[in-house]
Coordinates of C-alpha atoms in Angstrom, one line a residue:
Chain A
M303 CA 0.0 0.0 0.0
A304 CA 1.6 3.2 -1.2
V305 CA -0.6 5.6 0.8
D306 CA -0.3 6.4 4.5
T307 CA -2.9 4.2 6.3
V308 CA -3.8 7.0 8.8
T309 CA -4.7 9.4 6.0
L310 CA -6.7 6.7 4.2
A311 CA -8.5 5.7 7.5
L312 CA -9.3 9.4 8.1
V313 CA -10.8 9.9 4.7
T314 CA -12.7 6.6 5.1
V315 CA -14.1 7.8 8.4
I316 CA -15.3 11.1 6.8
Y317 CA -16.9 9.1 3.9
L318 CA -18.6 6.7 6.4
A319 CA -19.9 9.7 8.4
A320 CA -21.5 11.1 5.2
V321 CA -23.0 7.7 4.5
I322 CA -24.4 7.4 8.0
G323 CA -25.8 11.0 7.7
L324 CA -27.6 10.1 4.5
G325 CA -28.8 6.9 6.1
Y326 CA -30.2 8.9 9.0
L327 CA -31.9 11.2 6.5
G328 CA -33.5 8.1 5.0
Y329 CA -34.6 7.0 8.4
R330 CA -36.2 10.3 9.2
R331 CA -38.1 10.2 5.9
T332 CA -39.3 6.6 6.3
K333 CA -42.7 6.9 7.9
E334 CA -44.6 4.0 6.4
Q335 CA -44.2 0.7 4.6
E336 CA -44.2 2.2 1.1
D337 CA -41.4 4.5 2.1
F338 CA -39.3 1.5 3.3
L339 CA -40.0 -0.7 0.3
V340 CA -40.2 1.7 -2.7
A341 CA -38.9 5.0 -1.2
G342 CA -42.3 6.5 -1.2
R343 CA -42.4 6.4 -5.0
K344 CA -40.9 9.9 -5.1
I345 CA -37.2 9.5 -5.8
H346 CA -35.4 12.2 -7.8
P347 CA -34.3 11.0 -11.4
L348 CA -30.6 11.7 -10.7
V349 CA -30.8 9.6 -7.5
L350 CA -32.5 6.9 -9.4
A351 CA -29.9 6.8 -12.2
L352 CA -26.9 6.8 -9.8
S353 CA -28.5 4.3 -7.5
Y354 CA -29.4 2.0 -10.4
G355 CA -25.9 2.3 -11.8
A356 CA -24.1 1.9 -8.4
T357 CA -26.2 -1.1 -7.6
F358 CA -25.5 -2.7 -11.0
I359 CA -21.8 -2.0 -10.9
S360 CA -20.2 -3.7 -7.9
T361 CA -16.6 -3.9 -6.9
S362 CA -16.3 -7.2 -8.9
A363 CA -17.3 -5.4 -12.1
I364 CA -14.4 -3.0 -11.7
I365 CA -11.8 -5.2 -10.1
G366 CA -12.8 -8.6 -11.3
F367 CA -14.0 -7.8 -14.8
G368 CA -11.3 -5.1 -15.2
G369 CA -8.7 -7.8 -14.3
I370 CA -10.3 -10.3 -16.7
S371 CA -10.1 -7.6 -19.5
A372 CA -6.4 -7.2 -18.7
Q373 CA -6.1 -10.9 -19.4
L374 CA -8.5 -11.3 -22.4
G375 CA -8.3 -7.9 -24.0
M376 CA -10.6 -5.1 -25.2
G377 CA -13.2 -7.6 -26.6
L378 CA -15.1 -7.0 -23.3
V379 CA -16.1 -3.6 -24.7
W380 CA -19.1 -5.6 -26.1
L381 CA -20.2 -6.0 -22.5
T382 CA -20.2 -2.2 -22.2
V383 CA -22.4 -2.1 -25.3
L384 CA -24.9 -4.5 -23.8
C385 CA -24.7 -2.8 -20.4
I386 CA -25.7 0.5 -21.9
A387 CA -28.1 -0.7 -24.7
V388 CA -29.8 -3.4 -22.6
G389 CA -29.0 -2.5 -19.0
V390 CA -29.9 1.1 -19.3
F391 CA -31.8 1.9 -22.5
I392 CA -34.0 -1.2 -22.9
A393 CA -34.2 -1.6 -19.1
F394 CA -35.6 1.9 -18.5
V395 CA -37.6 2.5 -21.7
I396 CA -39.1 -1.0 -22.4
Y397 CA -39.2 -2.5 -18.9
G398 CA -38.9 0.5 -16.6
R399 CA -42.0 2.4 -17.8
K400 CA -44.3 -0.7 -17.7
T401 CA -42.9 -1.8 -14.3
R402 CA -43.5 1.6 -12.8
E403 CA -47.0 2.0 -14.3
I404 CA -48.1 -1.5 -13.2
G405 CA -46.4 -1.1 -9.8
Q406 CA -48.3 2.1 -9.2
R407 CA -51.6 0.8 -10.5
T408 CA -51.5 -2.5 -8.5
G409 CA -49.7 -1.1 -5.4
A410 CA -46.9 -3.6 -5.8
V411 CA -43.9 -2.7 -3.6
T412 CA -41.4 -5.6 -4.4
F413 CA -40.4 -7.6 -7.4
P414 CA -42.1 -10.8 -6.2
D415 CA -45.2 -8.7 -5.2
L416 CA -45.3 -7.3 -8.7
M417 CA -45.1 -10.7 -10.3
G418 CA -47.8 -12.0 -7.9
R419 CA -50.1 -9.2 -8.7
I420 CA -49.6 -9.3 -12.5
Y421 CA -50.4 -13.0 -12.5
D422 CA -52.8 -12.9 -9.6
S423 CA -50.8 -15.8 -8.3
R424 CA -49.6 -16.7 -4.9
F425 CA -47.3 -19.3 -6.5
M426 CA -45.5 -16.7 -8.6
R427 CA -45.0 -14.4 -5.6
Y428 CA -43.7 -17.3 -3.5
A429 CA -41.5 -18.7 -6.3
C430 CA -39.9 -15.3 -7.1
A431 CA -39.2 -14.7 -3.4
I432 CA -37.7 -18.2 -3.1
V433 CA -35.3 -17.7 -6.0
I434 CA -34.2 -14.5 -4.3
I435 CA -33.9 -16.0 -0.8
G436 CA -32.2 -19.1 -2.3
G437 CA -29.8 -17.4 -4.7
M438 CA -29.1 -13.9 -3.4
P439 CA -27.3 -14.8 -0.2
L440 CA -24.5 -16.4 -2.2
Y441 CA -24.1 -13.2 -4.3
T442 CA -24.4 -11.0 -1.1
A443 CA -21.8 -13.1 0.6
A444 CA -19.5 -12.7 -2.4
I445 CA -19.9 -8.9 -2.2
L446 CA -19.3 -9.0 1.6
I447 CA -16.1 -11.0 1.1
G448 CA -14.8 -8.6 -1.6
G449 CA -15.5 -5.6 0.6
A450 CA -13.9 -7.2 3.7
R451 CA -10.8 -8.3 1.7
F452 CA -10.5 -4.7 0.4
I453 CA -10.8 -3.2 3.9
E454 CA -8.3 -5.8 5.2
S455 CA -5.7 -4.9 2.6
T456 CA -6.1 -1.2 2.6
L457 CA -6.9 -0.3 6.2
A458 CA -4.9 -3.2 7.8
V459 CA -8.0 -4.4 9.7
P460 CA -8.2 -8.1 10.5
Y461 CA -10.4 -9.9 7.9
D462 CA -13.0 -11.2 10.4
M463 CA -13.4 -7.7 12.0
A464 CA -13.6 -6.1 8.5
L465 CA -16.3 -8.5 7.5
L466 CA -18.3 -8.0 10.6
G467 CA -17.9 -4.2 10.6
F468 CA -18.7 -3.9 6.9
A469 CA -21.9 -6.1 7.3
V470 CA -23.1 -4.2 10.4
I471 CA -22.5 -0.6 9.0
V472 CA -24.4 -1.3 5.8
A473 CA -27.1 -3.3 7.8
C474 CA -27.7 -0.3 10.1
Y475 CA -28.8 2.1 7.4
V476 CA -30.7 -0.5 5.4
I477 CA -32.7 -1.8 8.4
L478 CA -33.5 1.7 9.7
G479 CA -33.8 3.8 6.6
G480 CA -35.1 1.2 4.1
L481 CA -34.9 2.0 0.3
I482 CA -34.7 5.8 0.8
A483 CA -31.5 5.4 2.8
V484 CA -30.2 2.8 0.3
M485 CA -30.8 5.0 -2.7
Y486 CA -29.5 8.2 -1.1
T487 CA -26.3 6.5 -0.1
D488 CA -26.1 4.8 -3.5
A489 CA -26.2 8.3 -5.2
L490 CA -23.3 9.5 -3.1
Q491 CA -21.4 6.3 -3.7
G492 CA -22.2 6.5 -7.5
G493 CA -20.8 10.0 -7.6
I494 CA -17.6 8.9 -6.0
M495 CA -17.3 6.0 -8.4
F496 CA -17.8 8.3 -11.4
I497 CA -15.1 10.7 -10.3
G498 CA -12.7 7.8 -9.5
M499 CA -13.2 6.1 -12.9
T500 CA -12.9 9.3 -14.8
I501 CA -9.6 10.2 -13.3
L502 CA -8.4 6.6 -13.8
L503 CA -9.0 6.8 -17.5
L504 CA -7.5 10.2 -18.0
L505 CA -4.3 9.4 -16.0
T506 CA -3.8 6.1 -17.8
Y507 CA -3.9 7.8 -21.2
I508 CA -1.6 10.6 -19.9
Y509 CA 0.9 8.0 -18.5
L510 CA 0.9 6.0 -21.7
G511 CA 1.5 9.1 -24.0
G512 CA -2.0 9.6 -25.4
V513 CA -4.9 7.6 -26.8
V514 CA -3.5 6.4 -30.1
E515 CA 0.0 5.9 -28.7
A516 CA -1.4 3.7 -25.8
H517 CA -3.5 1.6 -28.2
T518 CA -0.6 1.2 -30.7
A519 CA 1.7 0.1 -27.9
L520 CA -0.9 -2.4 -26.7
E521 CA -1.4 -3.8 -30.2
G522 CA 2.4 -4.2 -30.4
L523 CA 2.3 -6.6 -27.4
A524 CA 0.3 -9.3 -29.2
S525 CA 3.4 -11.5 -29.4
M526 CA 3.6 -11.5 -25.6
V527 CA 0.2 -13.3 -25.2
P528 CA 1.0 -16.5 -23.2
A529 CA 1.1 -19.6 -25.3
G530 CA -1.8 -21.3 -23.5
L531 CA -4.1 -18.3 -24.1
A532 CA -3.0 -18.0 -27.8
A533 CA -3.7 -21.7 -28.3
A534 CA -7.2 -21.1 -26.8
G535 CA -7.9 -18.4 -29.4
H536 CA -6.4 -15.2 -27.9
N537 CA -5.2 -12.8 -30.7
G538 CA -3.8 -10.0 -28.6
W539 CA -5.4 -7.3 -26.4
T540 CA -6.7 -5.1 -29.1
A541 CA -8.4 -8.0 -31.1
M542 CA -11.3 -10.3 -30.6
P543 CA -10.5 -14.0 -29.9
D544 CA -11.0 -16.5 -32.6
L545 CA -14.7 -17.1 -33.3
F546 CA -16.1 -20.0 -31.2
S547 CA -12.7 -20.7 -29.6
S548 CA -13.0 -21.5 -25.8
I549 CA -11.9 -17.9 -24.9
W550 CA -14.5 -16.5 -27.3
L551 CA -17.2 -18.7 -25.8
V552 CA -16.3 -17.6 -22.2
M553 CA -16.1 -14.0 -23.2
I554 CA -19.4 -13.9 -25.2
T555 CA -21.6 -16.4 -23.4
T556 CA -20.6 -15.9 -19.7
L557 CA -19.3 -12.3 -19.6
V558 CA -21.1 -10.4 -22.4
L559 CA -24.5 -12.2 -22.5
G560 CA -24.5 -13.5 -18.9
V561 CA -24.2 -10.1 -17.4
G562 CA -25.5 -7.9 -20.3
I563 CA -28.8 -9.8 -20.5
G564 CA -28.9 -10.9 -16.9
V565 CA -29.3 -7.3 -15.8
L566 CA -32.8 -7.1 -17.2
A567 CA -34.4 -9.4 -14.6
Q568 CA -32.5 -8.4 -11.4
P569 CA -35.1 -7.9 -8.6
Q570 CA -32.9 -5.3 -6.8
L571 CA -32.8 -3.2 -10.0
A572 CA -36.4 -3.8 -11.2
V573 CA -37.8 -2.5 -7.9
R574 CA -36.0 0.9 -8.5
F575 CA -38.4 1.6 -11.4
M576 CA -41.2 1.7 -8.9
T577 CA -39.5 4.4 -6.8
V578 CA -40.3 7.3 -9.1
R579 CA -43.5 9.3 -9.4
D580 CA -43.8 9.4 -13.2
N581 CA -42.3 8.3 -16.5
R582 CA -40.6 11.7 -16.9
A583 CA -38.3 10.7 -14.0
L584 CA -37.4 7.5 -15.8
N585 CA -36.7 9.4 -19.1
R586 CA -34.4 11.8 -17.3
A587 CA -32.6 8.9 -15.5
V588 CA -31.8 7.3 -18.9
L589 CA -29.6 10.3 -19.7
V590 CA -27.5 10.0 -16.6
G591 CA -27.6 6.2 -16.5
G592 CA -26.1 5.8 -20.0
I593 CA -23.1 8.1 -19.2
F594 CA -22.6 6.5 -15.8
V595 CA -22.5 2.9 -17.1
L596 CA -20.2 3.9 -20.0
M597 CA -17.8 5.5 -17.5
M598 CA -17.9 2.5 -15.1
T599 CA -17.6 -0.5 -17.5
G600 CA -16.0 1.3 -20.5
V601 CA -13.2 2.6 -18.4
A602 CA -12.7 -0.7 -16.6
F603 CA -12.5 -2.7 -19.8
T604 CA -10.2 -0.1 -21.5
V605 CA -7.8 0.5 -18.6
G606 CA -7.6 -3.2 -17.8
P607 CA -6.0 -4.2 -21.1
L608 CA -3.8 -1.0 -21.1
T609 CA -2.3 -2.0 -17.8
N610 CA -0.3 -4.5 -19.9
V611 CA 1.5 -1.6 -21.6
W612 CA 2.3 0.0 -18.3
F613 CA 3.6 -3.2 -16.7
V614 CA 5.6 -4.3 -19.7
E615 CA 7.3 -0.8 -19.8
T616 CA 8.0 -0.8 -16.0
T617 CA 8.6 -4.5 -15.2
G618 CA 9.0 -6.2 -18.5
M619 CA 6.0 -8.5 -17.6
I620 CA 2.4 -8.5 -18.8
A621 CA -0.2 -7.4 -16.3
V622 CA -1.4 -10.8 -15.0
E623 CA 2.1 -12.1 -14.8
A624 CA 3.1 -8.9 -12.7
A625 CA 0.1 -9.6 -10.5
G626 CA 1.4 -13.1 -9.7
G627 CA -1.2 -14.8 -11.9
N628 CA -4.2 -13.4 -10.0
V629 CA -6.5 -11.4 -12.3
D630 CA -8.2 -9.8 -9.3
S631 CA -5.0 -8.2 -8.3
V632 CA -4.2 -6.5 -11.6
I633 CA -6.3 -3.3 -11.1
P634 CA -5.3 -2.7 -7.4
L635 CA -1.7 -3.4 -8.2
Y636 CA -1.8 -1.0 -11.1
I637 CA -3.5 1.7 -9.0
N638 CA -1.0 1.3 -6.2
S639 CA 2.0 1.2 -8.5
A640 CA 1.2 3.8 -11.1
M641 CA -1.2 6.3 -9.6
P642 CA -0.4 9.3 -7.3
D643 CA -1.3 9.0 -3.6
A644 CA -4.2 11.3 -3.7
F645 CA -5.9 9.3 -6.5
I646 CA -5.2 6.0 -4.7
I647 CA -7.4 7.3 -1.9
I648 CA -10.2 8.4 -4.3
F649 CA -10.1 5.1 -6.1
M650 CA -10.1 3.0 -2.9
L651 CA -13.2 5.0 -1.7
A652 CA -14.7 4.4 -5.1
L653 CA -14.3 0.6 -4.6
L654 CA -15.6 0.8 -1.1
A655 CA -18.6 2.7 -2.4
A656 CA -19.2 0.2 -5.2
A657 CA -19.2 -2.7 -2.7
M658 CA -21.5 -0.8 -0.2
S659 CA -24.0 0.3 -2.8
T660 CA -24.5 -3.2 -4.2
L661 CA -24.5 -4.8 -0.7
S662 CA -27.2 -2.4 0.7
S663 CA -29.5 -3.1 -2.3
L664 CA -29.1 -6.9 -1.9
Y665 CA -29.8 -6.7 1.8
H666 CA -33.0 -4.7 1.2
T667 CA -34.2 -7.0 -1.6
M668 CA -33.6 -10.2 0.4
G669 CA -35.2 -8.6 3.5
S670 CA -38.3 -7.5 1.7
A671 CA -38.5 -11.0 -0.1
I672 CA -38.7 -12.9 3.2
G673 CA -40.2 -10.2 5.5
Y674 CA -42.8 -8.9 3.1
D675 CA -43.4 -11.5 0.4
M676 CA -42.9 -14.8 2.1
V677 CA -44.6 -13.8 5.4
G678 CA -47.2 -11.8 3.6
T679 CA -48.2 -14.6 1.3
Y680 CA -48.2 -17.1 4.2
L681 CA -50.3 -14.9 6.5
N682 CA -52.4 -13.6 3.5
A683 CA -52.0 -10.2 5.1
T684 CA -49.7 -7.2 4.9
P685 CA -46.8 -7.6 7.3
S686 CA -45.7 -4.8 9.5
M687 CA -42.5 -2.8 8.9
R688 CA -41.0 -4.5 12.0
T689 CA -41.6 -7.9 10.4
I690 CA -39.8 -6.7 7.2
Q691 CA -36.9 -5.3 9.2
A692 CA -36.7 -8.5 11.2
G693 CA -36.6 -10.4 7.9
T694 CA -33.8 -8.1 6.7
I695 CA -31.8 -8.8 9.8
G696 CA -32.3 -12.6 9.4
M697 CA -31.1 -12.5 5.8
I698 CA -28.1 -10.3 6.7
I699 CA -27.0 -12.8 9.4
I700 CA -27.4 -15.7 6.9
S701 CA -25.3 -13.9 4.3
A702 CA -22.6 -13.0 6.8
V703 CA -22.4 -16.7 8.0
I704 CA -22.1 -17.8 4.3
A705 CA -19.4 -15.2 3.8
Y706 CA -17.4 -16.6 6.7
I707 CA -17.7 -20.1 5.2
L708 CA -17.1 -19.4 1.5
P709 CA -13.6 -19.2 -0.2
G710 CA -12.6 -15.7 -1.5
S711 CA -12.3 -17.1 -5.1
I712 CA -16.1 -17.3 -5.3
I713 CA -16.7 -13.5 -5.9
A714 CA -16.8 -13.2 -9.7
R715 CA -18.4 -16.6 -10.1
A716 CA -21.2 -15.9 -7.7
T717 CA -22.0 -12.6 -9.5
A718 CA -22.3 -14.2 -12.9
M719 CA -24.3 -17.2 -11.4
F720 CA -26.9 -15.0 -9.7
M721 CA -27.4 -12.8 -12.8
G722 CA -27.8 -15.9 -15.0
L723 CA -30.2 -17.6 -12.6
C724 CA -32.4 -14.4 -12.4
A725 CA -32.5 -14.0 -16.2
A726 CA -33.3 -17.7 -16.8
A727 CA -36.0 -17.8 -14.1
Y728 CA -37.7 -14.5 -14.4
L729 CA -37.0 -12.7 -17.7
P730 CA -39.6 -14.4 -20.1
A731 CA -42.3 -14.4 -17.4
F732 CA -41.5 -10.8 -16.4
T733 CA -41.6 -9.7 -20.1
H734 CA -44.9 -11.6 -20.7
G735 CA -46.4 -10.2 -17.6
L736 CA -45.5 -6.6 -18.5
Y737 CA -46.7 -6.6 -22.1
S738 CA -49.4 -9.2 -22.4
K739 CA -53.1 -8.1 -22.2
R740 CA -54.0 -11.5 -20.8
P741 CA -50.9 -12.7 -18.8
S742 CA -51.1 -16.4 -18.3
A743 CA -50.1 -17.6 -14.8
F744 CA -49.8 -21.1 -16.1
A745 CA -47.3 -20.2 -18.8
A746 CA -45.4 -18.0 -16.4
K747 CA -45.1 -20.9 -13.9
V748 CA -43.9 -23.3 -16.6
S749 CA -41.3 -20.8 -17.8
L750 CA -40.0 -20.0 -14.3
I751 CA -39.7 -23.7 -13.4
T752 CA -38.1 -24.6 -16.7
G753 CA -35.7 -21.7 -16.6
A754 CA -34.6 -22.2 -13.0
G755 CA -34.5 -26.0 -13.4
M756 CA -32.5 -25.9 -16.6
W757 CA -30.1 -23.3 -15.2
F758 CA -29.5 -25.6 -12.2
L759 CA -29.0 -28.7 -14.3
W760 CA -26.5 -27.1 -16.7
T761 CA -24.7 -25.5 -13.7
A762 CA -24.4 -28.7 -11.8
F763 CA -23.8 -31.2 -14.6
V764 CA -22.2 -29.4 -17.6
H765 CA -20.6 -26.0 -17.0
L766 CA -17.3 -27.1 -15.7
K767 CA -16.4 -24.0 -13.7
E768 CA -19.3 -24.7 -11.4
S769 CA -19.9 -28.4 -11.8
A770 CA -16.4 -29.3 -10.7
P771 CA -16.4 -27.4 -7.4
L772 CA -20.1 -28.4 -6.7
G773 CA -19.2 -32.1 -7.2
I774 CA -22.8 -33.3 -7.7
S775 CA -21.9 -34.6 -11.2
K776 CA -18.8 -36.4 -9.9
L777 CA -20.8 -37.9 -7.1
L778 CA -23.6 -39.2 -9.3
F779 CA -21.8 -40.0 -12.6
G780 CA -18.1 -40.1 -11.7
T781 CA -17.3 -37.1 -14.0
D782 CA -17.0 -33.4 -13.5
A783 CA -19.1 -32.6 -16.6
L784 CA -21.5 -34.8 -18.6
L785 CA -20.8 -33.0 -21.9
G786 CA -17.4 -32.3 -23.5
M787 CA -16.1 -29.2 -25.2
P788 CA -17.4 -26.7 -26.3
W789 CA -20.5 -27.2 -24.1
Q790 CA -18.7 -27.2 -20.8
V791 CA -17.7 -23.5 -21.3
V792 CA -21.1 -22.4 -22.6
D793 CA -22.8 -20.4 -19.8
P794 CA -26.0 -21.9 -18.3
L795 CA -27.9 -18.7 -19.2
V796 CA -27.4 -19.3 -22.9
I797 CA -29.2 -22.7 -22.6
A798 CA -31.7 -22.0 -19.9
L799 CA -33.0 -18.6 -21.0
P800 CA -34.1 -19.7 -24.5
L801 CA -35.6 -22.8 -23.1
S802 CA -37.5 -20.7 -20.5
A803 CA -38.8 -18.5 -23.3
L804 CA -39.8 -21.6 -25.4
A805 CA -41.5 -23.1 -22.4
L806 CA -43.5 -19.9 -22.0
G807 CA -44.5 -19.9 -25.7
G808 CA -45.3 -23.6 -25.6
A809 CA -47.4 -23.3 -22.5
L810 CA -49.3 -20.3 -24.0
I811 CA -50.1 -22.2 -27.2
Y812 CA -51.2 -25.2 -25.1
E813 CA -53.4 -23.1 -22.8
R814 CA -55.0 -21.1 -25.6
T815 CA -55.5 -24.3 -27.8
T816 CA -57.2 -26.2 -24.9
A817 CA -59.3 -23.2 -24.1
D818 CA -60.4 -23.0 -27.7
I819 CA -61.3 -26.7 -27.7
R820 CA -63.2 -26.2 -24.4
S821 CA -65.1 -23.2 -25.7
T822 CA -66.0 -25.1 -28.9
E823 CA -67.3 -28.1 -26.8
D824 CA -69.3 -25.6 -24.7
V825 CA -70.9 -24.2 -27.8
R826 CA -71.7 -27.8 -29.0
D827 CA -73.2 -28.7 -25.6
Chain B
M389 CA -8.7 3.4 -36.0
L390 CA -7.2 5.2 -33.0
G391 CA -4.4 2.6 -32.9
I392 CA -6.7 -0.4 -32.9
S393 CA -6.8 -2.4 -36.2
D394 CA -9.4 -5.1 -35.4
P395 CA -12.8 -3.6 -36.6
Q396 CA -14.6 -5.8 -34.1
I397 CA -13.1 -3.8 -31.3
W398 CA -13.6 -0.3 -32.6
I399 CA -17.1 -1.1 -33.8
G400 CA -17.7 -2.2 -30.2
Y401 CA -16.4 1.1 -29.0
G402 CA -18.4 3.0 -31.6
L403 CA -21.6 1.2 -30.5
A404 CA -20.9 1.9 -26.8
L405 CA -20.5 5.6 -27.5
G406 CA -23.4 5.5 -29.9
W407 CA -25.7 3.9 -27.3
T408 CA -24.6 6.5 -24.7
V409 CA -25.4 9.3 -27.2
A410 CA -28.8 7.6 -27.7
C411 CA -29.4 7.6 -24.0
I412 CA -28.5 11.3 -23.8
V413 CA -30.6 12.3 -26.8
Y414 CA -33.6 10.2 -25.5
G415 CA -33.3 11.8 -22.1
I416 CA -33.3 15.3 -23.5
L417 CA -36.1 14.7 -26.0
M418 CA -38.3 12.9 -23.5
W419 CA -37.4 15.2 -20.6
N420 CA -40.9 16.4 -20.0
R421 CA -42.9 13.7 -21.8
E422 CA -45.0 11.4 -19.7
G423 CA -45.6 8.7 -22.3
A424 CA -48.6 7.2 -24.1
D425 CA -49.7 4.7 -21.4
E426 CA -49.9 7.4 -18.7
N427 CA -52.1 9.5 -20.9
G428 CA -54.4 6.7 -21.4
S429 CA -53.9 6.6 -25.2

């Protein structure tokens, strides 16, 4: 660590004081259940855009995916394209408007609640809540681990204490201030992230002699691509990998499609569309959201590959090699080695902000899923705010326990897994529910079960990166993956999502056909 | 283009910037528009 720890600790304390202040403001403004769950439906567009972006972009997107781009190259810019086109434009314009309008019309206050009301189905509400409660703690634990590791390395706090402190500080303002506190703090954190990433891009190009010079130098390093990566399709850091090579499949199916499409059906993001008063707020948020996501992902996926130039010029080694083979260490090592002390502090705050903003949103979504949706559906009544807060506390404890148990290497994997699961389980049913004049609960159930089930089967028995550590396939069939290449590097989302959509279509045709037959028979009778 | 010879990469950058511009333009043009559904049309 190049920066004086006392200075960094002081700045961190000031930042935390600001976060706690905004959390307190959220607490003061949280009077009733609707305030806690959907921020009273009166959030400012700028706060919405920054909160959405800061929740979407976690530390793993900057550090993890930035490090992966240092290894695989600028091809990840296609993830930036999808993040802006799908994650912002389509999400707000196509999904956001309908979600907000239906949410306001039906009084829905959570994602499972929205699905339950659209389909008039307790099953859909239960099932959506169960996917959140079952899948989100792993993702939350991964964010907790990332944040705690960051605090441990930068502030020299023991890991266990860092994990506990991180979990408790975020928990305090989520439990007391609900979504208002979460979104206010998100906006501050998003602002810090934006400043940090902008300076990172500018300084990188200045250090490398300009835009064209930096890219030309990176292109000249193509001969330094490790032999193993070159054999797997890597063509240098300014070129796409060979079409359908194993690197191409990982880059496109897991990283670009997995995250780029997965973002559409994230419950913690979808609920944000219901926090604004009208569609004007959503329109205005598109403007800010597009710029914000470009600066987060675009900068990470550009600076990541360019670190190779800096490391080769200063150490003679490519970035991953200089980082000891650990892609997650590339960006922090580059920041600490290349950047001035003042920027290191800003960037470290940006990373802490990225972790906290995502974590607070996940806490809130899990808490409302169990405290509001599960309890509410079970009791067939509206739970009190204390019940929702108690549910939030329970899910925070479960996530913290999982974080203590899990290995640190799970961070990026858990992020992609959760996004894939959400898209496969929810996306076709969510789309159908928003846009169909006669949404079919039967078709939605078939789609959700098919999507979630297929995602699990492919994860447990085919996709090697998950099936090997899970060990279910090995236990039952004596092999880590039931299918060979290239299937074992194809992301579960790419298989499960189309099947989920097909299942929805098939169920709709079946239902409408049998209804027609029944009505014909009724006429005959 | 800009030191990058693979068109698949600079097309990607072009699209990323293009979509960002689309978001900005949409936000400005729709700044005060509520939308068809809300008007009941």
